[in-house]
């Protein structure tokens, strides 16, 4: 895999668009990840309750990493309470935490009342989906480490279709930063009343349009252009950058060069959000 560190976000975006599938396949085959994937698939079927999961550190860590909660692995007692929470109870811990990752993992794991019972863990399609999530999270976080703007773009792409309200954006720091940048809103906006922030976002865009891939692509191009411009790394509109792609040619197994024609950062499609 080629690193996108040091590239303008405009160049990096075109590179990841061309190589994402191959890069994710390479992650699956890396010995460290391949071992953990195999362990998960071989052992998750034995998990019938929350304690079964948290009692096996490798399984627990794998699932936490899949749902981008690696930074919370140490909080096993709290995670047990989260996974045992009743989503219908507004006072339950999972509903009191503002970080959307906790509700996501709760819904995905699907434990029964008080964390007892789980039919997902013996479902082959569910297990495959968790593995896909694990690989995708490793990919996104790796790109984020190399280029923060691209990491934010990848986060937005994955969550755009699920955004139902401005509060879904405001609960996620990456999405909040994405929308502030894309619409030229000051960083100080994050410090004002949350209802006022939500009103400003709703005034800028009809969130229902985020189901339209063209709207998502336009927002991404706008965000990347502004990010490059403000960081001083904007790419010339007529530049052609030749890169050695790290992707293996499916036909020959050799490394092949990819020439990317970089379009003008001013050229992202305009659209009316309302």
PDB file of C-alpha atoms in Angstrom:
ATOM      1  CA  UNK A   1       0.000   0.000   0.000  1.00  0.00           C
ATOM      2  CA  UNK A   2       1.214   3.490  -0.871  1.00  0.00           C
ATOM      3  CA  UNK A   3       1.260   6.038   1.913  1.00  0.00           C
ATOM      4  CA  UNK A   4      -0.692   9.239   1.271  1.00  0.00           C
ATOM      5  CA  UNK A   5       1.260  11.128   3.941  1.00  0.00           C
ATOM      6  CA  UNK A   6       2.540  14.447   2.617  1.00  0.00           C
ATOM      7  CA  UNK A   7       0.271  14.445  -0.439  1.00  0.00           C
ATOM      8  CA  UNK A   8      -2.265  17.149  -1.070  1.00  0.00           C
ATOM      9  CA  UNK A   9      -5.705  15.870  -0.182  1.00  0.00           C
ATOM     10  CA  UNK A  10      -6.766  16.334  -3.801  1.00  0.00           C
ATOM     11  CA  UNK A  11      -4.116  13.890  -5.025  1.00  0.00           C
ATOM     12  CA  UNK A  12      -4.644  11.539  -2.092  1.00  0.00           C
ATOM     13  CA  UNK A  13      -8.393  11.371  -2.723  1.00  0.00           C
ATOM     14  CA  UNK A  14      -7.930  10.301  -6.335  1.00  0.00           C
ATOM     15  CA  UNK A  15      -5.374   7.706  -5.287  1.00  0.00           C
ATOM     16  CA  UNK A  16      -7.570   6.102  -2.635  1.00  0.00           C
ATOM     17  CA  UNK A  17     -10.534   6.121  -5.011  1.00  0.00           C
ATOM     18  CA  UNK A  18      -8.470   3.964  -7.361  1.00  0.00           C
ATOM     19  CA  UNK A  19      -6.876   1.638  -4.805  1.00  0.00           C
ATOM     20  CA  UNK A  20      -9.261   1.226  -1.847  1.00  0.00           C
ATOM     21  CA  UNK A  21     -10.490  -2.276  -2.704  1.00  0.00           C
ATOM     22  CA  UNK A  22      -6.961  -3.609  -3.281  1.00  0.00           C
ATOM     23  CA  UNK A  23      -5.688  -1.957  -0.085  1.00  0.00           C
ATOM     24  CA  UNK A  24      -8.454  -3.528   1.972  1.00  0.00           C
ATOM     25  CA  UNK A  25      -7.652  -6.939   0.538  1.00  0.00           C
ATOM     26  CA  UNK A  26      -4.007  -6.437   1.488  1.00  0.00           C
ATOM     27  CA  UNK A  27      -5.085  -5.660   5.066  1.00  0.00           C
ATOM     28  CA  UNK A  28      -6.987  -8.951   5.217  1.00  0.00           C
ATOM     29  CA  UNK A  29      -3.855 -10.806   4.158  1.00  0.00           C
ATOM     30  CA  UNK A  30      -1.419  -9.106   6.548  1.00  0.00           C
ATOM     31  CA  UNK A  31      -0.342 -11.837   9.010  1.00  0.00           C
ATOM     32  CA  UNK A  32      -1.345  -9.869  12.124  1.00  0.00           C
ATOM     33  CA  UNK A  33      -4.849  -9.142  10.858  1.00  0.00           C
ATOM     34  CA  UNK A  34      -5.289 -12.560   9.219  1.00  0.00           C
ATOM     35  CA  UNK A  35      -4.589 -14.265  12.565  1.00  0.00           C
ATOM     36  CA  UNK A  36      -7.104 -12.118  14.441  1.00  0.00           C
ATOM     37  CA  UNK A  37      -9.757 -12.591  11.753  1.00  0.00           C
ATOM     38  CA  UNK A  38      -9.291 -16.362  11.876  1.00  0.00           C
ATOM     39  CA  UNK A  39      -9.498 -16.362  15.681  1.00  0.00           C
ATOM     40  CA  UNK A  40     -12.695 -14.326  15.613  1.00  0.00           C
ATOM     41  CA  UNK A  41     -14.351 -16.605  13.068  1.00  0.00           C
ATOM     42  CA  UNK A  42     -13.299 -19.751  14.943  1.00  0.00           C
ATOM     43  CA  UNK A  43     -14.412 -18.613  18.388  1.00  0.00           C
ATOM     44  CA  UNK A  44     -17.213 -16.029  18.217  1.00  0.00           C
ATOM     45  CA  UNK A  45     -19.802 -18.801  17.871  1.00  0.00           C
ATOM     46  CA  UNK A  46     -19.179 -19.748  21.503  1.00  0.00           C
ATOM     47  CA  UNK A  47     -20.292 -16.308  22.716  1.00  0.00           C
ATOM     48  CA  UNK A  48     -23.817 -16.467  24.158  1.00  0.00           C
ATOM     49  CA  UNK A  49     -23.726 -13.498  26.541  1.00  0.00           C
ATOM     50  CA  UNK A  50     -21.802 -10.333  27.256  1.00  0.00           C
ATOM     51  CA  UNK A  51     -19.474 -11.975  29.778  1.00  0.00           C
ATOM     52  CA  UNK A  52     -18.490 -14.595  27.189  1.00  0.00           C
ATOM     53  CA  UNK A  53     -17.329 -11.779  24.948  1.00  0.00           C
ATOM     54  CA  UNK A  54     -15.499  -9.656  27.497  1.00  0.00           C
ATOM     55  CA  UNK A  55     -13.963 -12.764  29.081  1.00  0.00           C
ATOM     56  CA  UNK A  56     -12.026 -13.534  25.908  1.00  0.00           C
ATOM     57  CA  UNK A  57      -9.628 -10.635  25.426  1.00  0.00           C
ATOM     58  CA  UNK A  58      -8.831 -11.424  21.783  1.00  0.00           C
ATOM     59  CA  UNK A  59     -12.491 -11.625  20.773  1.00  0.00           C
ATOM     60  CA  UNK A  60     -13.394  -8.572  22.814  1.00  0.00           C
ATOM     61  CA  UNK A  61     -10.510  -6.558  21.342  1.00  0.00           C
ATOM     62  CA  UNK A  62     -11.383  -7.623  17.802  1.00  0.00           C
ATOM     63  CA  UNK A  63     -14.998  -6.494  18.146  1.00  0.00           C
ATOM     64  CA  UNK A  64     -13.977  -3.226  19.811  1.00  0.00           C
ATOM     65  CA  UNK A  65     -11.512  -2.502  17.021  1.00  0.00           C
ATOM     66  CA  UNK A  66     -14.141  -3.344  14.406  1.00  0.00           C
ATOM     67  CA  UNK A  67     -16.439  -0.668  15.814  1.00  0.00           C
ATOM     68  CA  UNK A  68     -13.617   1.875  16.204  1.00  0.00           C
ATOM     69  CA  UNK A  69     -13.555   1.611  19.988  1.00  0.00           C
ATOM     70  CA  UNK A  70      -9.947   0.542  20.421  1.00  0.00           C
ATOM     71  CA  UNK A  71      -9.415   3.544  22.701  1.00  0.00           C
ATOM     72  CA  UNK A  72     -12.083   2.134  25.047  1.00  0.00           C
ATOM     73  CA  UNK A  73     -10.826  -1.447  25.341  1.00  0.00           C
ATOM     74  CA  UNK A  74      -9.532  -0.729  28.831  1.00  0.00           C
ATOM     75  CA  UNK A  75     -13.061   0.118  30.045  1.00  0.00           C
ATOM     76  CA  UNK A  76     -14.375  -3.433  30.090  1.00  0.00           C
ATOM     77  CA  UNK A  77     -16.755  -2.880  33.012  1.00  0.00           C
ATOM     78  CA  UNK A  78     -18.328   0.103  31.293  1.00  0.00           C
ATOM     79  CA  UNK A  79     -18.630  -1.801  28.027  1.00  0.00           C
ATOM     80  CA  UNK A  80     -20.432  -4.634  29.796  1.00  0.00           C
ATOM     81  CA  UNK A  81     -22.969  -2.093  31.070  1.00  0.00           C
ATOM     82  CA  UNK A  82     -23.313  -0.586  27.590  1.00  0.00           C
ATOM     83  CA  UNK A  83     -23.924  -3.960  25.936  1.00  0.00           C
ATOM     84  CA  UNK A  84     -26.452  -4.936  28.616  1.00  0.00           C
ATOM     85  CA  UNK A  85     -28.353  -1.656  28.281  1.00  0.00           C
ATOM     86  CA  UNK A  86     -31.975  -1.513  27.208  1.00  0.00           C
ATOM     87  CA  UNK A  87     -32.228   0.786  24.192  1.00  0.00           C
ATOM     88  CA  UNK A  88     -35.866   1.500  25.001  1.00  0.00           C
ATOM     89  CA  UNK A  89     -34.895   2.927  28.391  1.00  0.00           C
ATOM     90  CA  UNK A  90     -33.879   6.569  27.954  1.00  0.00           C
ATOM     91  CA  UNK A  91     -31.970   6.457  31.239  1.00  0.00           C
ATOM     92  CA  UNK A  92     -29.878   3.436  30.169  1.00  0.00           C
ATOM     93  CA  UNK A  93     -26.136   4.032  29.903  1.00  0.00           C
ATOM     94  CA  UNK A  94     -26.012   3.477  26.139  1.00  0.00           C
ATOM     95  CA  UNK A  95     -28.580   6.267  25.679  1.00  0.00           C
ATOM     96  CA  UNK A  96     -26.787   8.646  28.024  1.00  0.00           C
ATOM     97  CA  UNK A  97     -23.461   8.453  26.198  1.00  0.00           C
ATOM     98  CA  UNK A  98     -23.161  11.077  23.457  1.00  0.00           C
ATOM     99  CA  UNK A  99     -20.565   9.128  21.456  1.00  0.00           C
ATOM    100  CA  UNK A 100     -22.498   7.347  18.695  1.00  0.00           C
ATOM    101  CA  UNK A 101     -19.983   4.480  18.589  1.00  0.00           C
ATOM    102  CA  UNK A 102     -21.468   2.921  21.727  1.00  0.00           C
ATOM    103  CA  UNK A 103     -24.972   2.723  20.328  1.00  0.00           C
ATOM    104  CA  UNK A 104     -23.596   1.356  17.067  1.00  0.00           C
ATOM    105  CA  UNK A 105     -21.778  -1.541  18.736  1.00  0.00           C
ATOM    106  CA  UNK A 106     -24.792  -2.243  20.980  1.00  0.00           C
ATOM    107  CA  UNK A 107     -27.096  -2.561  17.978  1.00  0.00           C
ATOM    108  CA  UNK A 108     -24.565  -4.565  15.980  1.00  0.00           C
ATOM    109  CA  UNK A 109     -23.875  -7.133  18.698  1.00  0.00           C
ATOM    110  CA  UNK A 110     -27.555  -7.704  19.444  1.00  0.00           C
ATOM    111  CA  UNK A 111     -27.403  -9.246  22.902  1.00  0.00           C
ATOM    112  CA  UNK A 112     -30.688 -10.112  24.606  1.00  0.00           C
ATOM    113  CA  UNK A 113     -32.068  -8.595  27.823  1.00  0.00           C
ATOM    114  CA  UNK A 114     -29.385  -8.067  30.481  1.00  0.00           C
ATOM    115  CA  UNK A 115     -26.812  -9.213  27.930  1.00  0.00           C
ATOM    116  CA  UNK A 116     -28.041 -12.797  27.871  1.00  0.00           C
ATOM    117  CA  UNK A 117     -28.534 -14.668  24.606  1.00  0.00           C
ATOM    118  CA  UNK A 118     -27.192 -13.984  21.141  1.00  0.00           C
ATOM    119  CA  UNK A 119     -28.085 -15.703  17.872  1.00  0.00           C
ATOM    120  CA  UNK A 120     -25.920 -13.374  15.761  1.00  0.00           C
ATOM    121  CA  UNK A 121     -22.717 -15.082  16.816  1.00  0.00           C
ATOM    122  CA  UNK A 122     -23.637 -18.302  14.980  1.00  0.00           C
ATOM    123  CA  UNK A 123     -24.800 -16.489  11.836  1.00  0.00           C
ATOM    124  CA  UNK A 124     -22.222 -16.723   9.038  1.00  0.00           C
ATOM    125  CA  UNK A 125     -23.397 -13.526   7.312  1.00  0.00           C
ATOM    126  CA  UNK A 126     -23.219 -11.581  10.582  1.00  0.00           C
ATOM    127  CA  UNK A 127     -19.701 -12.833  11.240  1.00  0.00           C
ATOM    128  CA  UNK A 128     -18.632 -11.853   7.730  1.00  0.00           C
ATOM    129  CA  UNK A 129     -20.102  -8.378   8.248  1.00  0.00           C
ATOM    130  CA  UNK A 130     -18.108  -7.889  11.471  1.00  0.00           C
ATOM    131  CA  UNK A 131     -14.916  -8.949   9.690  1.00  0.00           C
ATOM    132  CA  UNK A 132     -15.674  -6.485   6.880  1.00  0.00           C
ATOM    133  CA  UNK A 133     -16.218  -3.789   9.505  1.00  0.00           C
ATOM    134  CA  UNK A 134     -12.913  -4.643  11.182  1.00  0.00           C
ATOM    135  CA  UNK A 135     -10.987  -4.424   7.901  1.00  0.00           C
ATOM    136  CA  UNK A 136     -12.708  -1.199   6.889  1.00  0.00           C
ATOM    137  CA  UNK A 137     -11.979   0.417  10.251  1.00  0.00           C
ATOM    138  CA  UNK A 138      -8.299  -0.519  10.005  1.00  0.00           C
ATOM    139  CA  UNK A 139      -8.224   0.977   6.520  1.00  0.00           C
ATOM    140  CA  UNK A 140      -9.940   4.243   7.451  1.00  0.00           C
ATOM    141  CA  UNK A 141      -7.874   4.758  10.592  1.00  0.00           C
ATOM    142  CA  UNK A 142      -4.663   4.043   8.694  1.00  0.00           C
ATOM    143  CA  UNK A 143      -5.507   6.657   6.072  1.00  0.00           C
ATOM    144  CA  UNK A 144      -6.530   9.092   8.794  1.00  0.00           C
ATOM    145  CA  UNK A 145      -3.094   8.702  10.403  1.00  0.00           C
ATOM    146  CA  UNK A 146      -1.483   9.545   7.060  1.00  0.00           C
ATOM    147  CA  UNK A 147      -3.785  12.396   6.036  1.00  0.00           C
ATOM    148  CA  UNK A 148      -6.374  13.717   8.491  1.00  0.00           C
ATOM    149  CA  UNK A 149      -8.513  15.352   5.805  1.00  0.00           C
ATOM    150  CA  UNK A 150      -8.809  12.073   3.892  1.00  0.00           C
ATOM    151  CA  UNK A 151      -9.667  10.254   7.099  1.00  0.00           C
ATOM    152  CA  UNK A 152     -12.500  12.723   7.618  1.00  0.00           C
ATOM    153  CA  UNK A 153     -13.691  12.234   4.034  1.00  0.00           C
ATOM    154  CA  UNK A 154     -13.811   8.466   4.494  1.00  0.00           C
ATOM    155  CA  UNK A 155     -15.754   8.881   7.738  1.00  0.00           C
ATOM    156  CA  UNK A 156     -18.252  11.171   6.023  1.00  0.00           C
ATOM    157  CA  UNK A 157     -18.721   8.839   3.055  1.00  0.00           C
ATOM    158  CA  UNK A 158     -19.512   5.933   5.327  1.00  0.00           C
ATOM    159  CA  UNK A 159     -21.968   7.799   7.516  1.00  0.00           C
ATOM    160  CA  UNK A 160     -23.616  10.241   5.093  1.00  0.00           C
ATOM    161  CA  UNK A 161     -26.516   7.972   4.199  1.00  0.00           C
ATOM    162  CA  UNK A 162     -27.365   7.405   7.851  1.00  0.00           C
ATOM    163  CA  UNK A 163     -27.525  11.079   8.834  1.00  0.00           C
ATOM    164  CA  UNK A 164     -31.106  11.840   9.787  1.00  0.00           C
ATOM    165  CA  UNK A 165     -30.678  15.064  11.722  1.00  0.00           C
ATOM    166  CA  UNK A 166     -28.129  17.779  12.399  1.00  0.00           C
ATOM    167  CA  UNK A 167     -27.612  16.241  15.824  1.00  0.00           C
ATOM    168  CA  UNK A 168     -26.232  13.090  14.175  1.00  0.00           C
ATOM    169  CA  UNK A 169     -23.529  15.350  12.744  1.00  0.00           C
ATOM    170  CA  UNK A 170     -22.879  17.244  15.955  1.00  0.00           C
ATOM    171  CA  UNK A 171     -22.430  14.042  17.958  1.00  0.00           C
ATOM    172  CA  UNK A 172     -19.498  13.072  15.717  1.00  0.00           C
ATOM    173  CA  UNK A 173     -16.404  15.291  15.809  1.00  0.00           C
ATOM    174  CA  UNK A 174     -15.239  14.263  12.319  1.00  0.00           C
ATOM    175  CA  UNK A 175     -18.632  14.941  10.738  1.00  0.00           C
ATOM    176  CA  UNK A 176     -18.871  18.284  12.538  1.00  0.00           C
ATOM    177  CA  UNK A 177     -15.458  19.314  11.226  1.00  0.00           C
ATOM    178  CA  UNK A 178     -16.374  18.137   7.726  1.00  0.00           C
ATOM    179  CA  UNK A 179     -19.508  20.263   7.541  1.00  0.00           C
ATOM    180  CA  UNK A 180     -17.895  23.328   9.112  1.00  0.00           C
ATOM    181  CA  UNK A 181     -15.100  23.189   6.545  1.00  0.00           C
ATOM    182  CA  UNK A 182     -17.298  22.367   3.544  1.00  0.00           C
ATOM    183  CA  UNK A 183     -19.612  25.292   4.282  1.00  0.00           C
ATOM    184  CA  UNK A 184     -16.936  27.737   5.412  1.00  0.00           C
ATOM    185  CA  UNK A 185     -18.218  27.921   8.972  1.00  0.00           C
ATOM    186  CA  UNK A 186     -15.838  29.082  11.716  1.00  0.00           C
ATOM    187  CA  UNK A 187     -14.373  26.589  14.166  1.00  0.00           C
ATOM    188  CA  UNK A 188     -15.771  28.759  16.949  1.00  0.00           C
ATOM    189  CA  UNK A 189     -19.216  27.519  15.922  1.00  0.00           C
ATOM    190  CA  UNK A 190     -18.508  24.395  17.995  1.00  0.00           C
ATOM    191  CA  UNK A 191     -18.669  26.512  21.138  1.00  0.00           C
ATOM    192  CA  UNK A 192     -22.186  27.873  20.760  1.00  0.00           C
ATOM    193  CA  UNK A 193     -25.499  26.359  21.857  1.00  0.00           C
ATOM    194  CA  UNK A 194     -26.022  22.975  20.179  1.00  0.00           C
ATOM    195  CA  UNK A 195     -29.551  23.828  19.028  1.00  0.00           C
ATOM    196  CA  UNK A 196     -28.198  26.924  17.315  1.00  0.00           C
ATOM    197  CA  UNK A 197     -25.489  24.814  15.645  1.00  0.00           C
ATOM    198  CA  UNK A 198     -28.163  22.427  14.405  1.00  0.00           C
ATOM    199  CA  UNK A 199     -30.214  25.305  13.008  1.00  0.00           C
ATOM    200  CA  UNK A 200     -27.196  26.626  11.103  1.00  0.00           C
ATOM    201  CA  UNK A 201     -26.524  23.217   9.548  1.00  0.00           C
ATOM    202  CA  UNK A 202     -30.178  22.804   8.567  1.00  0.00           C
ATOM    203  CA  UNK A 203     -30.068  26.247   6.974  1.00  0.00           C
ATOM    204  CA  UNK A 204     -27.106  25.207   4.816  1.00  0.00           C
ATOM    205  CA  UNK A 205     -28.294  21.828   3.535  1.00  0.00           C
ATOM    206  CA  UNK A 206     -31.339  19.635   3.223  1.00  0.00           C
ATOM    207  CA  UNK A 207     -30.025  16.537   4.970  1.00  0.00           C
ATOM    208  CA  UNK A 208     -32.317  14.276   2.930  1.00  0.00           C
ATOM    209  CA  UNK A 209     -30.130  15.060  -0.102  1.00  0.00           C
ATOM    210  CA  UNK A 210     -27.259  13.140   1.509  1.00  0.00           C
ATOM    211  CA  UNK A 211     -28.806   9.979   0.077  1.00  0.00           C
ATOM    212  CA  UNK A 212     -27.792  11.308  -3.363  1.00  0.00           C
ATOM    213  CA  UNK A 213     -24.246  10.167  -4.317  1.00  0.00           C
ATOM    214  CA  UNK A 214     -23.760  13.295  -6.435  1.00  0.00           C
ATOM    215  CA  UNK A 215     -24.426  15.532  -3.446  1.00  0.00           C
ATOM    216  CA  UNK A 216     -21.996  13.493  -1.327  1.00  0.00           C
ATOM    217  CA  UNK A 217     -19.321  13.683  -4.048  1.00  0.00           C
ATOM    218  CA  UNK A 218     -19.770  17.440  -4.427  1.00  0.00           C
ATOM    219  CA  UNK A 219     -19.424  17.944  -0.684  1.00  0.00           C
ATOM    220  CA  UNK A 220     -16.290  15.791  -0.638  1.00  0.00           C
ATOM    221  CA  UNK A 221     -14.709  17.785  -3.470  1.00  0.00           C
ATOM    222  CA  UNK A 222     -15.635  21.029  -1.738  1.00  0.00           C
ATOM    223  CA  UNK A 223     -14.172  19.859   1.573  1.00  0.00           C
ATOM    224  CA  UNK A 224     -10.940  18.615  -0.012  1.00  0.00           C
ATOM    225  CA  UNK A 225     -10.497  21.794  -2.056  1.00  0.00           C
ATOM    226  CA  UNK A 226     -10.932  24.023   0.973  1.00  0.00           C
ATOM    227  CA  UNK A 227      -8.695  21.804   3.117  1.00  0.00           C
ATOM    228  CA  UNK A 228      -5.910  22.009   0.550  1.00  0.00           C
ATOM    229  CA  UNK A 229      -6.362  25.740   0.085  1.00  0.00           C
ATOM    230  CA  UNK A 230      -6.236  26.500   3.799  1.00  0.00           C
ATOM    231  CA  UNK A 231      -3.248  24.211   4.368  1.00  0.00           C
ATOM    232  CA  UNK A 232      -1.320  25.606   1.409  1.00  0.00           C
ATOM    233  CA  UNK A 233      -1.186  22.303  -0.457  1.00  0.00           C
ATOM    234  CA  UNK A 234      -3.691  23.014  -3.246  1.00  0.00           C
ATOM    235  CA  UNK A 235      -2.687  21.328  -6.487  1.00  0.00           C
ATOM    236  CA  UNK A 236      -2.437  23.145  -9.812  1.00  0.00           C
ATOM    237  CA  UNK A 237      -5.491  22.575 -11.964  1.00  0.00           C
ATOM    238  CA  UNK A 238      -3.572  21.197 -14.925  1.00  0.00           C
ATOM    239  CA  UNK A 239      -0.982  19.133 -13.082  1.00  0.00           C
ATOM    240  CA  UNK A 240      -0.530  15.465 -13.866  1.00  0.00           C
ATOM    241  CA  UNK A 241       0.972  13.421 -11.067  1.00  0.00           C
ATOM    242  CA  UNK A 242       2.466  10.018 -11.833  1.00  0.00           C
ATOM    243  CA  UNK A 243       2.460   7.698  -8.871  1.00  0.00           C
ATOM    244  CA  UNK A 244       3.621   4.184  -8.357  1.00  0.00           C
ATOM    245  CA  UNK A 245       0.506   2.436  -7.130  1.00  0.00           C
ATOM    246  CA  UNK A 246       1.101  -0.202  -4.508  1.00  0.00           C
ATOM    247  CA  UNK A 247      -1.680  -2.281  -5.974  1.00  0.00           C
ATOM    248  CA  UNK A 248      -0.814  -5.580  -7.604  1.00  0.00           C
ATOM    249  CA  UNK A 249      -1.963  -6.102 -11.139  1.00  0.00           C
ATOM    250  CA  UNK A 250      -4.556  -8.859 -11.025  1.00  0.00           C
ATOM    251  CA  UNK A 251      -3.369 -10.140 -14.357  1.00  0.00           C
ATOM    252  CA  UNK A 252       0.398 -10.178 -13.896  1.00  0.00           C
ATOM    253  CA  UNK A 253       1.035  -9.872 -10.187  1.00  0.00           C
ATOM    254  CA  UNK A 254       3.442  -6.993 -10.910  1.00  0.00           C
ATOM    255  CA  UNK A 255       3.403  -3.445  -9.640  1.00  0.00           C
ATOM    256  CA  UNK A 256       1.983  -0.977 -12.118  1.00  0.00           C
ATOM    257  CA  UNK A 257       2.260   2.830 -12.327  1.00  0.00           C
ATOM    258  CA  UNK A 258      -0.939   4.880 -12.238  1.00  0.00           C
ATOM    259  CA  UNK A 259      -1.067   8.327 -13.821  1.00  0.00           C
ATOM    260  CA  UNK A 260      -3.623  10.581 -12.198  1.00  0.00           C
ATOM    261  CA  UNK A 261      -4.823  13.745 -13.903  1.00  0.00           C
ATOM    262  CA  UNK A 262      -5.680  16.220 -11.158  1.00  0.00           C
ATOM    263  CA  UNK A 263      -8.685  18.419 -11.882  1.00  0.00           C
ATOM    264  CA  UNK A 264      -8.913  21.994 -10.735  1.00  0.00           C
ATOM    265  CA  UNK A 265      -9.830  22.308  -7.102  1.00  0.00           C
ATOM    266  CA  UNK A 266     -12.166  25.069  -8.172  1.00  0.00           C
ATOM    267  CA  UNK A 267     -13.959  22.638 -10.443  1.00  0.00           C
ATOM    268  CA  UNK A 268     -16.164  20.799  -7.994  1.00  0.00           C
ATOM    269  CA  UNK A 269     -19.754  20.799  -9.185  1.00  0.00           C
ATOM    270  CA  UNK A 270     -21.965  23.457  -7.740  1.00  0.00           C
ATOM    271  CA  UNK A 271     -25.392  22.460  -6.505  1.00  0.00           C
ATOM    272  CA  UNK A 272     -28.199  23.923  -4.569  1.00  0.00           C
ATOM    273  CA  UNK A 273     -28.689  22.243  -1.234  1.00  0.00           C
ATOM    274  CA  UNK A 274     -32.170  23.585  -0.916  1.00  0.00           C
TER     275      UNK A 274
END
